[in-house]
Coordinates of N, CA and C and ligand atoms in Angstrom, one line a residue:
M17 N 99.8 102.9 91.8 CA 100.1 102.3 90.5 C 98.7 102.0 89.9
D18 N 98.5 102.3 88.6 CA 97.2 102.0 88.0 C 97.2 100.5 87.5
R19 N 96.0 100.1 87.2 CA 95.8 98.7 86.9 C 96.6 98.2 85.7
L20 N 96.6 99.1 84.7 CA 97.3 98.7 83.4 C 98.8 98.5 83.7
K21 N 99.3 99.4 84.4 CA 100.8 99.4 84.7 C 101.1 98.1 85.5
R22 N 100.3 97.9 86.5 CA 100.5 96.7 87.4 C 100.5 95.4 86.5
E23 N 99.5 95.3 85.6 CA 99.4 94.1 84.8 C 100.6 94.1 83.8
G24 N 101.0 95.2 83.4 CA 102.2 95.3 82.5 C 103.4 94.7 83.2
L25 N 103.5 95.0 84.5 CA 104.7 94.6 85.2 C 104.5 93.1 85.7
G26 N 103.4 92.6 85.4 CA 103.2 91.1 85.7 C 102.8 90.8 87.1
M27 N 102.5 91.8 87.9 CA 102.2 91.4 89.3 C 100.8 90.8 89.4
T28 N 99.9 91.1 88.4 CA 98.6 90.5 88.5 C 98.3 89.7 87.3
S29 N 99.4 89.3 86.6 CA 99.2 88.6 85.3 C 98.8 87.2 85.5
Q30 N 98.4 86.5 84.4 CA 98.0 85.1 84.4 C 99.1 84.3 84.9
R31 N 100.4 84.6 84.6 CA 101.5 83.8 85.0 C 101.6 83.9 86.6
T32 N 101.4 85.1 87.1 CA 101.5 85.2 88.6 C 100.4 84.4 89.2
R33 N 99.2 84.4 88.6 CA 98.1 83.7 89.1 C 98.4 82.2 89.1
N34 N 99.0 81.7 88.0 CA 99.3 80.3 87.8 C 100.3 79.8 88.8
R35 N 101.2 80.7 89.3 CA 102.1 80.3 90.3 C 101.4 80.0 91.6
L36 N 100.3 80.8 91.9 CA 99.5 80.6 93.1 C 98.8 79.2 93.0
I37 N 98.3 78.9 91.8 CA 97.6 77.6 91.6 C 98.6 76.5 91.8
Q38 N 99.8 76.6 91.3 CA 100.9 75.6 91.5 C 101.1 75.4 93.0
R39 N 101.1 76.5 93.8 CA 101.4 76.4 95.2 C 100.2 75.7 95.9
L40 N 99.0 76.0 95.4 CA 97.8 75.3 96.0 C 97.9 73.8 95.8
R41 N 98.3 73.4 94.6 CA 98.5 72.0 94.3 C 99.5 71.4 95.3
E42 N 100.6 72.1 95.5 CA 101.7 71.6 96.4 C 101.1 71.5 97.8
E43 N 100.2 72.3 98.2 CA 99.6 72.3 99.5 C 98.5 71.2 99.6
G44 N 98.2 70.5 98.5 CA 97.3 69.4 98.6 C 95.9 69.6 98.0
I45 N 95.7 70.7 97.3 CA 94.4 70.9 96.7 C 94.4 70.1 95.4
T46 N 93.4 69.3 95.2 CA 93.4 68.4 94.0 C 92.3 68.6 93.0
N47 N 91.2 69.2 93.5 CA 90.0 69.4 92.7 C 90.3 70.3 91.5
E48 N 90.3 69.8 90.3 CA 90.7 70.6 89.1 C 89.6 71.7 88.8
T49 N 88.4 71.4 89.1 CA 87.4 72.4 88.9 C 87.6 73.7 89.8
V50 N 87.9 73.4 91.0 CA 88.2 74.5 92.0 C 89.5 75.2 91.5
L51 N 90.5 74.5 91.1 CA 91.8 75.1 90.7 C 91.6 76.0 89.4
D52 N 90.7 75.5 88.5 CA 90.4 76.2 87.3 C 89.7 77.5 87.6
V53 N 88.7 77.5 88.5 CA 88.0 78.7 88.8 C 88.9 79.7 89.5
M54 N 89.7 79.2 90.4 CA 90.6 80.1 91.1 C 91.7 80.7 90.1
A55 N 92.1 79.9 89.1 CA 93.1 80.4 88.2 C 92.5 81.6 87.3
S56 N 91.2 81.5 87.2 CA 90.6 82.6 86.3 C 89.7 83.6 87.1
T57 N 89.9 83.7 88.4 CA 89.3 84.7 89.2 C 90.3 85.7 89.6
P58 N 90.2 87.0 89.2 CA 91.2 88.0 89.5 C 91.1 88.5 91.0
R59 N 91.9 87.9 91.9 CA 91.8 88.2 93.3 C 92.2 89.7 93.6
H60 N 93.1 90.3 92.7 CA 93.5 91.6 92.9 C 92.3 92.6 92.8
L61 N 91.3 92.3 92.2 CA 90.1 93.2 92.1 C 89.3 93.2 93.4
F62 N 89.7 92.4 94.4 CA 89.0 92.3 95.7 C 89.8 93.0 96.8
L63 N 90.9 93.7 96.4 CA 91.7 94.4 97.4 C 91.8 95.8 97.0
D64 N 92.1 96.6 98.0 CA 92.4 98.0 97.8 C 93.7 98.2 97.0
E65 N 93.8 99.2 96.2 CA 94.9 99.5 95.3 C 96.3 99.2 95.9
A66 N 96.5 99.6 97.1 CA 97.8 99.5 97.8 C 98.2 98.1 98.0
L67 N 97.2 97.2 98.2 CA 97.5 95.8 98.5 C 97.4 94.9 97.3
A68 N 96.9 95.4 96.2 CA 96.6 94.6 95.0 C 97.9 93.8 94.5
V69 N 99.1 94.4 94.7 CA 100.3 93.7 94.2 C 100.6 92.5 95.0
R70 N 99.9 92.3 96.2 CA 100.1 91.1 97.0 C 99.0 90.1 96.8
A71 N 98.1 90.3 95.8 CA 96.9 89.5 95.7 C 97.2 88.0 95.5
Y72 N 98.3 87.7 94.8 CA 98.5 86.3 94.5 C 99.5 85.6 95.4
E73 N 99.8 86.3 96.5 CA 100.5 85.6 97.6 C 99.4 84.7 98.3
D74 N 99.9 83.6 98.9 CA 98.9 82.7 99.6 C 98.8 83.2 101.0
T75 N 98.1 84.3 101.2 CA 98.0 84.9 102.5 C 96.7 85.7 102.6
S76 N 96.2 85.8 103.9 CA 95.0 86.6 104.1 C 95.6 88.1 104.1
L77 N 94.7 89.0 103.8 CA 95.2 90.4 103.8 C 94.0 91.3 104.3
P78 N 94.3 92.5 104.9 CA 93.3 93.3 105.4 C 92.4 93.9 104.3
I79 N 91.1 94.0 104.6 CA 90.1 94.7 103.7 C 89.4 95.8 104.4
G80 N 89.9 96.2 105.6 CA 89.3 97.3 106.3 C 88.3 96.8 107.3
Y81 N 87.9 97.7 108.3 CA 86.9 97.3 109.3 C 87.3 96.1 110.2
G82 N 88.6 95.9 110.2 CA 89.2 94.8 111.1 C 89.0 93.5 110.5
Q83 N 88.6 93.4 109.2 CA 88.3 92.1 108.5 C 89.4 91.8 107.5
T84 N 89.4 90.5 107.1 CA 90.5 90.1 106.1 C 89.8 89.3 104.9
I85 N 90.5 89.4 103.8 CA 90.2 88.5 102.7 C 90.8 87.2 103.0
S86 N 90.1 86.1 102.8 CA 90.6 84.8 103.2 C 91.8 84.4 102.4
Q87 N 92.7 83.6 103.0 CA 93.9 83.1 102.3 C 93.4 82.2 101.2
P88 N 94.0 82.3 100.0 CA 93.6 81.4 98.9 C 93.5 79.9 99.2
Y89 N 94.5 79.4 100.0 CA 94.5 78.0 100.3 C 93.2 77.7 101.1
I90 N 92.7 78.5 102.0 CA 91.5 78.3 102.8 C 90.3 78.3 101.9
V91 N 90.3 79.3 101.0 CA 89.1 79.4 100.0 C 89.1 78.1 99.2
A92 N 90.2 77.7 98.7 CA 90.3 76.4 97.9 C 89.8 75.2 98.7
R93 N 90.4 75.1 99.9 CA 90.1 74.0 100.8 C 88.6 73.9 101.1
M94 N 88.0 75.0 101.5 CA 86.6 75.0 101.9 C 85.7 74.7 100.7
T95 N 86.1 75.3 99.5 CA 85.3 75.1 98.3 C 85.4 73.6 97.9
E96 N 86.6 73.1 98.0 CA 86.8 71.6 97.6 C 85.9 70.8 98.6
L97 N 85.9 71.1 99.9 CA 85.1 70.3 100.8 C 83.6 70.4 100.5
L98 N 83.2 71.6 100.2 CA 81.8 71.8 99.8 C 81.4 71.0 98.6
L99 N 82.2 71.1 97.6 CA 81.9 70.3 96.3 C 81.9 68.8 96.5
S100 N 82.8 68.3 97.4 CA 82.9 66.9 97.5 C 81.8 66.4 98.5
R101 N 81.3 67.2 99.4 CA 80.3 66.7 100.4 C 78.9 67.0 100.0
A102 N 78.6 68.1 99.4 CA 77.2 68.4 99.1 C 76.6 67.5 98.1
K103 N 75.4 67.1 98.3 CA 74.7 66.2 97.3 C 74.1 67.0 96.2
S104 N 73.9 68.3 96.4 CA 73.3 69.2 95.4 C 73.9 70.6 95.7
L105 N 74.0 71.4 94.6 CA 74.5 72.8 94.8 C 73.5 73.8 94.2
H106 N 72.2 73.5 94.4 CA 71.2 74.3 93.8 C 71.1 75.6 94.5
R107 N 70.9 75.5 95.9 CA 70.9 76.7 96.7 C 72.0 76.7 97.7
V108 N 72.8 77.7 97.7 CA 74.0 77.7 98.6 C 74.0 79.1 99.3
L109 N 74.3 79.0 100.6 CA 74.5 80.2 101.4 C 75.9 80.4 101.9
E110 N 76.4 81.7 101.8 CA 77.7 82.0 102.3 C 77.4 83.0 103.5
V111 N 78.1 82.8 104.6 CA 77.9 83.8 105.7 C 79.3 84.5 105.9
G112 N 79.3 85.8 105.7 CA 80.5 86.6 105.7 C 81.1 86.9 104.3
T113 N 80.4 87.7 103.6 CA 80.8 88.1 102.2 C 82.2 88.7 102.2
G114 N 82.5 89.5 103.1 CA 83.8 90.2 103.2 C 84.1 91.0 101.9
S115 N 85.2 90.7 101.3 CA 85.5 91.3 100.0 C 84.7 90.8 98.8
G116 N 84.1 89.6 99.0 CA 83.4 89.0 97.9 C 84.2 88.0 97.1
Y117 N 85.5 87.7 97.5 CA 86.3 86.8 96.7 C 85.8 85.4 96.8
Q118 N 85.6 84.9 98.0 CA 85.0 83.5 98.1 C 83.6 83.5 97.4
T119 N 82.9 84.5 97.5 CA 81.6 84.6 96.8 C 81.7 84.4 95.3
A120 N 82.7 85.1 94.7 CA 82.9 85.0 93.3 C 83.3 83.6 92.9
I121 N 84.1 83.0 93.7 CA 84.5 81.6 93.4 C 83.3 80.7 93.4
L122 N 82.5 80.8 94.5 CA 81.3 79.9 94.7 C 80.3 80.2 93.6
A123 N 80.1 81.4 93.2 CA 79.1 81.8 92.3 C 79.3 81.0 91.0
R124 N 80.5 80.8 90.6 CA 80.8 80.1 89.4 C 80.6 78.6 89.5
L125 N 80.3 78.1 90.7 CA 80.2 76.6 90.9 C 78.9 76.1 91.3
V126 N 78.0 77.1 91.7 CA 76.7 76.6 92.2 C 75.6 77.3 91.4
D127 N 74.3 76.9 91.5 CA 73.3 77.5 90.7 C 72.9 78.9 91.3
N128 N 72.5 78.9 92.6 CA 72.0 80.1 93.2 C 72.8 80.3 94.5
L129 N 73.4 81.5 94.6 CA 74.2 81.8 95.8 C 73.6 82.9 96.5
Y130 N 73.5 82.8 97.8 CA 73.0 83.8 98.7 C 74.2 84.1 99.7
S131 N 74.5 85.4 99.9 CA 75.6 85.7 100.8 C 75.2 86.9 101.7
V132 N 75.5 86.7 103.0 CA 75.2 87.8 104.0 C 76.5 88.3 104.6
E133 N 76.5 89.6 104.9 CA 77.6 90.3 105.5 C 77.0 91.3 106.5
R134 N 77.7 91.5 107.7 CA 77.2 92.3 108.7 C 77.8 93.8 108.6
I135 N 78.8 94.0 107.8 CA 79.4 95.3 107.6 C 79.0 96.0 106.3
G136 N 78.1 97.0 106.4 CA 77.5 97.6 105.2 C 78.5 98.0 104.1
P137 N 79.5 98.8 104.5 CA 80.5 99.3 103.4 C 81.2 98.1 102.7
L138 N 81.5 97.0 103.4 CA 82.1 95.9 102.7 C 81.1 95.3 101.7
L139 N 79.9 95.2 102.2 CA 78.8 94.6 101.3 C 78.7 95.4 100.0
D140 N 78.7 96.8 100.2 CA 78.5 97.6 99.0 C 79.6 97.4 98.0
K141 N 80.9 97.3 98.5 CA 82.0 97.1 97.6 C 81.9 95.7 96.9
A142 N 81.5 94.7 97.7 CA 81.4 93.3 97.1 C 80.3 93.3 96.0
R143 N 79.2 94.1 96.3 CA 78.1 94.2 95.3 C 78.6 94.7 94.0
R144 N 79.4 95.8 94.0 CA 80.0 96.4 92.8 C 80.9 95.4 92.1
R145 N 81.6 94.6 92.9 CA 82.6 93.6 92.2 C 81.8 92.5 91.5
M146 N 80.7 92.1 92.1 CA 79.9 91.0 91.5 C 79.4 91.5 90.1
R147 N 78.9 92.8 90.1 CA 78.4 93.4 88.9 C 79.5 93.5 87.8
E148 N 80.7 94.0 88.3 CA 81.9 94.1 87.4 C 82.2 92.8 86.7
L149 N 82.1 91.7 87.5 CA 82.5 90.4 87.0 C 81.4 89.7 86.3
G150 N 80.2 90.3 86.3 CA 79.1 89.7 85.6 C 78.5 88.5 86.3
L151 N 78.6 88.5 87.6 CA 78.1 87.3 88.4 C 76.6 87.6 88.8
Y152 N 75.7 87.2 88.1 CA 74.3 87.5 88.4 C 73.5 86.5 89.1
N153 N 74.1 85.4 89.5 CA 73.4 84.4 90.2 C 73.6 84.5 91.7
V154 N 74.0 85.7 92.1 CA 74.4 86.0 93.6 C 73.4 87.0 94.1
E155 N 72.8 86.7 95.3 CA 72.0 87.8 96.0 C 72.8 88.1 97.3
L156 N 73.0 89.4 97.5 CA 73.8 89.8 98.7 C 72.8 90.5 99.6
R157 N 73.1 90.4 100.9 CA 72.2 91.1 101.9 C 73.0 91.4 103.1
L158 N 72.6 92.6 103.6 CA 73.2 93.0 104.9 C 72.5 92.1 106.0
S159 N 73.3 91.6 106.9 CA 72.8 90.6 107.9 C 71.7 91.3 108.7
S160 N 70.8 90.4 109.1 CA 69.7 90.9 109.9 C 70.1 91.0 111.4
G161 N 71.3 90.6 111.7 CA 71.7 90.6 113.1 C 71.8 89.2 113.6
G162 N 71.0 88.3 113.0 CA 71.0 86.9 113.4 C 72.1 86.2 112.5
F163 N 72.0 84.9 112.4 CA 73.0 84.2 111.6 C 72.3 83.6 110.4
G164 N 72.9 83.9 109.2 CA 72.3 83.3 108.0 C 71.2 84.1 107.4
W165 N 70.4 83.5 106.5 CA 69.3 84.1 105.8 C 68.2 83.1 105.6
P166 N 67.4 83.0 106.7 CA 66.4 81.9 106.8 C 65.4 82.0 105.7
D167 N 65.0 83.2 105.2 CA 63.9 83.4 104.2 C 64.3 82.7 102.9
K168 N 65.5 82.7 102.6 CA 65.9 82.1 101.2 C 66.2 80.6 101.3
G169 N 66.3 80.1 102.5 CA 66.6 78.7 102.7 C 65.4 77.8 102.5
P170 N 65.5 76.4 102.7 CA 66.7 75.8 103.2 C 67.8 75.6 102.1
Y171 N 69.0 75.5 102.5 CA 70.2 75.4 101.6 C 70.8 74.0 101.5
D172 N 71.2 73.7 100.3 CA 72.0 72.4 100.1 C 73.3 72.5 100.8
A173 N 73.9 73.7 100.8 CA 75.2 73.8 101.5 C 75.3 75.2 102.0
I174 N 76.0 75.3 103.2 CA 76.3 76.7 103.8 C 77.8 76.7 104.1
L175 N 78.4 77.8 103.7 CA 79.8 78.0 104.0 C 79.9 79.3 104.9
A176 N 80.6 79.2 106.0 CA 80.8 80.4 106.8 C 82.3 80.7 106.9
A177 N 82.6 82.0 106.7 CA 84.0 82.5 106.7 C 84.3 83.2 108.0
A178 N 83.5 83.0 109.0 CA 83.8 83.6 110.3 C 83.5 82.5 111.3
A179 N 84.2 82.6 112.5 CA 84.1 81.4 113.4 C 83.2 81.7 114.6
P180 N 82.2 80.9 114.8 CA 81.4 80.9 116.1 C 82.1 80.0 117.1
A181 N 81.8 80.2 118.4 CA 82.4 79.3 119.4 C 81.9 77.9 119.3
S182 N 80.6 77.8 118.9 CA 80.0 76.4 118.7 C 79.1 76.6 117.5
V183 N 78.6 75.4 117.0 CA 77.7 75.5 115.8 C 76.4 76.2 116.1
P184 N 76.1 77.3 115.4 CA 74.9 78.0 115.7 C 73.7 77.2 115.3
A185 N 72.7 77.1 116.2 CA 71.5 76.3 115.9 C 70.8 76.9 114.6
E186 N 70.8 78.2 114.5 CA 70.1 78.8 113.3 C 70.7 78.3 112.0
L187 N 72.0 78.1 111.9 CA 72.6 77.7 110.7 C 72.2 76.2 110.4
K188 N 72.2 75.4 111.4 CA 71.7 74.0 111.3 C 70.3 73.9 110.7
E189 N 69.5 74.8 111.3 CA 68.1 74.8 110.9 C 67.9 75.2 109.5
Q190 N 68.8 76.0 108.9 CA 68.7 76.4 107.5 C 69.2 75.4 106.5
L191 N 69.6 74.2 107.0 CA 70.1 73.2 106.1 C 69.0 72.3 105.5
A192 N 69.0 72.1 104.2 CA 68.0 71.2 103.6 C 68.3 69.7 104.0
P193 N 67.4 68.8 103.7 CA 67.8 67.4 103.9 C 69.1 67.0 103.3
N194 N 70.0 66.3 104.0 CA 71.4 66.0 103.6 C 72.2 67.2 103.3
G195 N 71.8 68.4 103.8 CA 72.6 69.6 103.6 C 73.9 69.6 104.4
V196 N 74.9 70.3 103.9 CA 76.2 70.3 104.7 C 76.6 71.8 105.0
L197 N 77.1 71.9 106.2 CA 77.6 73.2 106.6 C 79.1 73.1 106.8
V198 N 79.9 74.0 106.2 CA 81.3 74.0 106.3 C 81.7 75.3 107.0
L199 N 82.4 75.2 108.1 CA 82.7 76.4 108.9 C 83.8 76.2 109.9
P200 N 84.5 77.3 110.3 CA 85.5 77.2 111.4 C 84.7 77.3 112.7
I201 N 85.1 76.4 113.7 CA 84.5 76.5 115.0 C 85.6 76.6 116.1
G202 N 85.3 77.5 117.0 CA 86.2 77.7 118.2 C 86.5 79.1 118.4
S203 N 87.0 79.4 119.6 CA 87.4 80.8 119.9 C 88.9 81.0 120.0
D204 N 89.6 80.4 120.9 CA 91.0 80.5 121.0 C 91.6 79.6 119.9
R205 N 91.2 78.3 119.9 CA 91.7 77.4 118.9 C 90.5 77.0 118.0
Q206 N 90.6 77.2 116.7 CA 89.5 76.9 115.8 C 89.9 75.7 114.9
H207 N 88.8 75.0 114.6 CA 89.0 73.9 113.6 C 88.0 74.0 112.5
L208 N 88.4 73.7 111.3 CA 87.5 73.6 110.2 C 86.6 72.4 110.5
T209 N 85.3 72.6 110.3 CA 84.3 71.6 110.8 C 83.2 71.4 109.7
I210 N 82.8 70.2 109.5 CA 81.7 69.9 108.6 C 80.5 69.3 109.4
V211 N 79.4 70.0 109.3 CA 78.2 69.5 110.0 C 77.2 69.1 108.9
S212 N 76.7 67.8 108.9 CA 75.8 67.4 107.9 C 74.5 66.9 108.5
R213 N 73.4 67.3 107.9 CA 72.1 66.9 108.3 C 71.8 65.5 107.8
R214 N 71.4 64.6 108.6 CA 71.2 63.2 108.2 C 69.8 63.1 107.6
D215 N 69.7 62.9 106.3 CA 68.5 62.9 105.5 C 67.7 64.1 105.9
D216 N 66.4 63.9 106.2 CA 65.6 65.1 106.6 C 65.3 65.1 108.1
S217 N 66.2 64.5 108.8 CA 66.0 64.4 110.3 C 66.6 65.6 111.0
E218 N 66.4 65.5 112.3 CA 67.0 66.6 113.2 C 68.4 66.1 113.7
Q219 N 68.9 65.1 113.1 CA 70.2 64.6 113.5 C 71.3 65.1 112.6
F220 N 72.4 65.5 113.2 CA 73.5 66.1 112.5 C 74.8 65.3 112.8
D221 N 75.6 65.1 111.8 CA 77.0 64.5 112.0 C 78.0 65.6 112.0
V222 N 78.9 65.6 112.9 CA 79.9 66.6 113.0 C 81.3 66.0 112.8
E223 N 82.1 66.6 111.9 CA 83.4 66.1 111.6 C 84.4 67.2 111.8
R224 N 85.4 67.0 112.7 CA 86.4 68.1 112.9 C 87.6 67.9 112.1
L225 N 88.0 68.8 111.4 CA 89.2 68.7 110.5 C 90.4 69.6 111.1
E226 N 91.2 70.1 110.2 CA 92.4 70.8 110.6 C 92.2 72.1 111.3
A227 N 93.2 72.5 112.1 CA 93.2 73.8 112.8 C 93.3 74.9 111.8
V228 N 92.5 76.0 112.1 CA 92.5 77.2 111.2 C 92.4 78.5 112.0
R229 N 92.5 79.6 111.3 CA 92.3 80.9 112.0 C 91.4 81.8 111.2
F230 N 90.3 82.2 111.8 CA 89.3 83.0 111.1 C 89.0 84.2 112.1
V231 N 88.4 85.3 111.5 CA 87.8 86.3 112.4 C 86.6 85.7 113.0
P232 N 86.1 86.3 114.1 CA 84.9 85.7 114.8 C 83.6 86.0 114.1
L233 N 82.7 85.1 114.2 CA 81.3 85.3 113.8 C 80.7 86.2 114.8
L234 N 80.1 87.3 114.5 CA 79.6 88.3 115.4 C 78.1 88.5 115.1
G235 N 77.4 88.9 116.2 CA 76.0 89.3 115.9 C 75.9 90.8 115.6
G236 N 74.8 91.4 115.3 CA 74.7 92.8 115.1 C 75.1 93.2 113.7
V237 N 74.8 94.5 113.3 CA 75.0 95.0 112.0 C 75.8 96.3 112.1
V238 N 76.7 96.5 111.2 CA 77.4 97.8 111.1 C 77.0 98.5 109.8
R239 N 76.3 99.6 109.9 CA 75.8 100.3 108.6 C 76.7 101.2 108.0
Ligands
SAH76 N1 85.7 85.0 102.4 C1 85.7 86.4 102.8 C2 86.1 86.5 104.2 C3 85.8 87.7 104.9 S1 86.2 87.7 106.6 C4 86.8 87.1 101.9 O1 87.6 86.4 101.3 O2 86.8 88.3 101.7 C5 84.6 87.2 107.3 C6 83.5 88.2 107.2 O3 82.4 87.7 108.0 C7 83.8 89.6 107.7 O4 83.6 90.5 106.6 C8 82.8 89.8 108.8 O5 82.3 91.1 108.8 C9 81.7 88.8 108.4 N2 80.8 88.3 109.5 C10 81.1 88.1 110.8 N3 80.0 87.7 111.5 C11 79.0 87.7 110.6 C12 77.6 87.4 110.7 N4 77.0 87.0 111.8 N5 76.8 87.5 109.5 C13 77.4 87.9 108.4 N6 78.7 88.2 108.2 C14 79.5 88.1 109.3

């Protein structure tokens, strides 16, 4: 089905999107800025044609290469945490661009966004979507095989959309003074976790929140 027809049938209409926002409210998302940005970001543009009709369901969906676009609730929750905890949002890093959906949401809320992805074809698609949506404050890069993007740091905030078994030292090192890292941690059982750098010290506070399910954070690059 082509895009116009789909929109005509209302499957990707503003009304459909607003129903998702209502659902996010019911699930406990309260930050109006986050809800506004999500209401005006077309998630169907981040999915392949065949799955676009399901874009406004509150669920993760496949994007190829064994990866998934994050569930809207999780995107909202992590973004809300980032906004409430970070002292500044001047330089922000995302690890795991995937479809670029979370990237697009963050780009509208921070000054400079850097995002790394280890799967080349996913990154290429995400890059096209950023251009289509006119989001020019985002720099995307194919992962170097390590974690994060040290050259562009340090970052006021880092958000990772893939789960390591424990907090990677490289990501902690890329935090600016008082910087915060929001990520899922764990292998079998994962928890949303906030790691914050205490002032400009080498001390970090770790806070474990609710149980979540993410794809694993992996090393290496797929071209
Ligand atoms: N927020 C994204 C989620 C994508 S899933 C979205 O909504 O589309 C997580 C992504 O992290 C996957 O695309 C995976 O390839 C990527 N990833 C896993 N380990 C990585 C690493 N070390 N560096 C960069 N990206 C990584």
